[in-house]
XYZ file of C-alpha atoms in Angstrom:
164
model
C -0.447 32.075 5.268
C -2.098 29.404 3.078
C -5.108 27.162 3.418
C -5.901 23.898 1.723
C -9.323 22.835 0.501
C -10.782 20.102 -1.638
C -11.033 20.848 -5.326
C -14.356 22.161 -6.638
C -15.836 22.101 -10.148
C -15.360 25.870 -10.465
C -11.558 25.555 -9.976
C -10.870 24.672 -13.621
C -9.807 28.162 -14.717
C -7.447 28.443 -11.730
C -5.933 25.044 -12.571
C -5.236 26.098 -16.149
C -3.382 29.137 -14.802
C -1.401 26.983 -12.343
C -0.481 24.456 -15.042
C 1.035 26.995 -17.439
C 4.221 29.000 -17.933
C 7.325 28.131 -15.950
C 5.325 26.024 -13.489
C 5.131 23.171 -15.998
C 8.716 23.336 -17.195
C 9.610 20.279 -15.099
C 6.315 18.409 -15.406
C 4.684 17.672 -18.754
C 5.948 20.839 -20.385
C 2.481 21.335 -21.840
C -0.178 23.735 -20.530
C -3.362 22.222 -19.159
C -6.410 22.934 -21.294
C -9.698 23.926 -19.699
C -11.213 20.530 -20.572
C -8.188 18.742 -19.056
C -8.602 20.837 -15.909
C -12.273 19.851 -15.676
C -11.295 16.191 -16.090
C -8.583 16.506 -13.411
C -11.188 17.910 -11.014
C -13.753 15.211 -11.886
C -11.133 12.519 -11.264
C -10.113 14.083 -7.939
C -13.725 14.267 -6.782
C -14.310 10.633 -7.782
C -11.174 9.519 -5.880
C -12.330 11.471 -2.823
C -15.449 9.281 -2.702
C -13.550 5.984 -2.857
C -13.229 3.669 0.124
C -10.535 2.983 1.033
C -9.217 6.285 -0.095
C -6.060 6.179 -2.208
C -5.638 9.827 -3.207
C -6.255 13.281 -1.800
C -5.961 16.510 -3.788
C -6.208 19.993 -2.330
C -6.111 23.442 -3.801
C -3.520 25.703 -2.153
C -5.152 29.067 -1.429
C -3.984 32.486 -0.337
C -6.632 35.118 0.327
C -9.275 32.862 -1.282
C -7.296 32.598 -4.534
C -6.121 29.160 -5.655
C -2.392 29.357 -6.395
C -1.438 25.692 -6.435
C -2.331 22.055 -6.081
C -0.934 19.487 -3.651
C -1.677 15.776 -3.685
C -1.133 12.750 -1.493
C -1.285 9.310 -3.103
C -1.337 6.008 -1.243
C 1.037 3.637 -3.067
C 0.902 0.747 -0.572
C -1.046 0.359 2.680
C 1.781 2.114 4.564
C 3.548 4.273 1.951
C 2.471 7.305 -0.043
C 3.807 10.018 -2.298
C 3.524 13.781 -2.095
C 3.440 16.099 -5.110
C 2.692 19.772 -5.606
C 2.711 22.564 -8.144
C 2.447 26.335 -7.631
C 1.767 29.184 -9.991
C 5.115 30.731 -10.886
C 4.116 34.214 -9.649
C 3.755 32.778 -6.121
C 7.141 31.051 -5.843
C 9.505 31.942 -3.018
C 6.942 32.842 -0.334
C 6.901 29.564 1.620
C 3.471 28.514 0.346
C 4.576 25.065 -0.847
C 6.439 24.409 2.412
C 3.400 25.331 4.493
C 1.132 23.148 2.342
C 3.592 20.235 2.494
C 3.727 20.395 6.313
C -0.065 20.163 6.419
C -0.213 17.200 4.035
C 2.560 15.366 5.932
C 0.407 15.679 9.045
C -2.615 14.248 7.211
C -0.499 11.426 5.781
C 0.752 10.304 9.177
C -2.554 10.726 11.032
C -5.756 10.453 8.981
C -4.203 8.355 6.187
C -2.162 6.298 8.706
C 0.891 6.079 6.450
C 4.362 5.304 7.791
C 6.452 6.707 4.938
C 6.196 9.390 2.275
C 8.270 9.705 -0.872
C 8.572 12.729 -3.132
C 10.768 13.666 -6.063
C 11.694 16.678 -8.125
C 13.385 17.415 -11.414
C 17.146 17.976 -11.002
C 16.836 21.441 -12.558
C 14.385 22.494 -9.831
C 16.461 22.688 -6.626
C 13.901 25.000 -4.978
C 11.533 22.049 -4.797
C 14.212 20.074 -2.966
C 14.509 22.885 -0.430
C 10.738 22.766 0.103
C 10.922 19.027 0.770
C 13.867 19.422 3.172
C 12.004 22.130 5.122
C 9.014 19.784 5.339
C 11.240 17.130 6.961
C 12.166 14.982 3.957
C 15.672 13.614 3.445
C 17.281 13.170 0.032
C 17.867 9.450 -0.504
C 19.099 9.284 -4.091
C 17.778 9.537 -7.617
C 15.109 7.797 -9.640
C 15.325 7.680 -13.418
C 12.246 9.009 -15.227
C 11.769 8.551 -18.942
C 10.504 11.516 -20.939
C 8.261 11.484 -23.988
C 11.276 12.034 -26.247
C 13.020 8.917 -24.882
C 15.622 10.607 -22.698
C 16.192 9.603 -19.099
C 16.216 12.222 -16.338
C 17.588 11.385 -12.853
C 14.951 12.916 -10.558
C 15.999 13.710 -6.994
C 14.253 11.297 -4.595
C 13.280 12.180 -1.001
C 11.694 10.219 1.840
C 10.146 10.940 5.207
C 9.385 8.297 7.840
C 6.709 8.722 10.491
C 8.215 9.362 13.895
C 7.542 6.245 15.934
C 8.136 7.888 19.296
């Protein structure tokens, strides 16, 4: 269905396509420029070389075409956050759910985390369904402040590692 791979320098054009249109409506609201995409890739590659590792970023691919980005960030030694974005023309096919399942597995094995948090904009309930299918439970809201000074109550989800 989908595969994940580390970002590469030649992914910049694909990232600009991912970070455009309706896909960014509930993120920055601004398209990613080609230079910003190159910088995002450079930063991801630099973080991949850090020890201990605090962040992982993967391209989400179907048929060798990058359609999204998913990231895992270590926030404390035992807790991390999951985030993702897909190109709008690929929504509704289960790609984000499949990618999230894979990253949850990495988080609880290779990264040795005990808890993951994730959030989504309240006007994006499809993202909440992705998180629920990946095993997350809605635990409340978290206020996020926008550039224009308004406060948006993002939906907050959590997933604990199974201790059995």
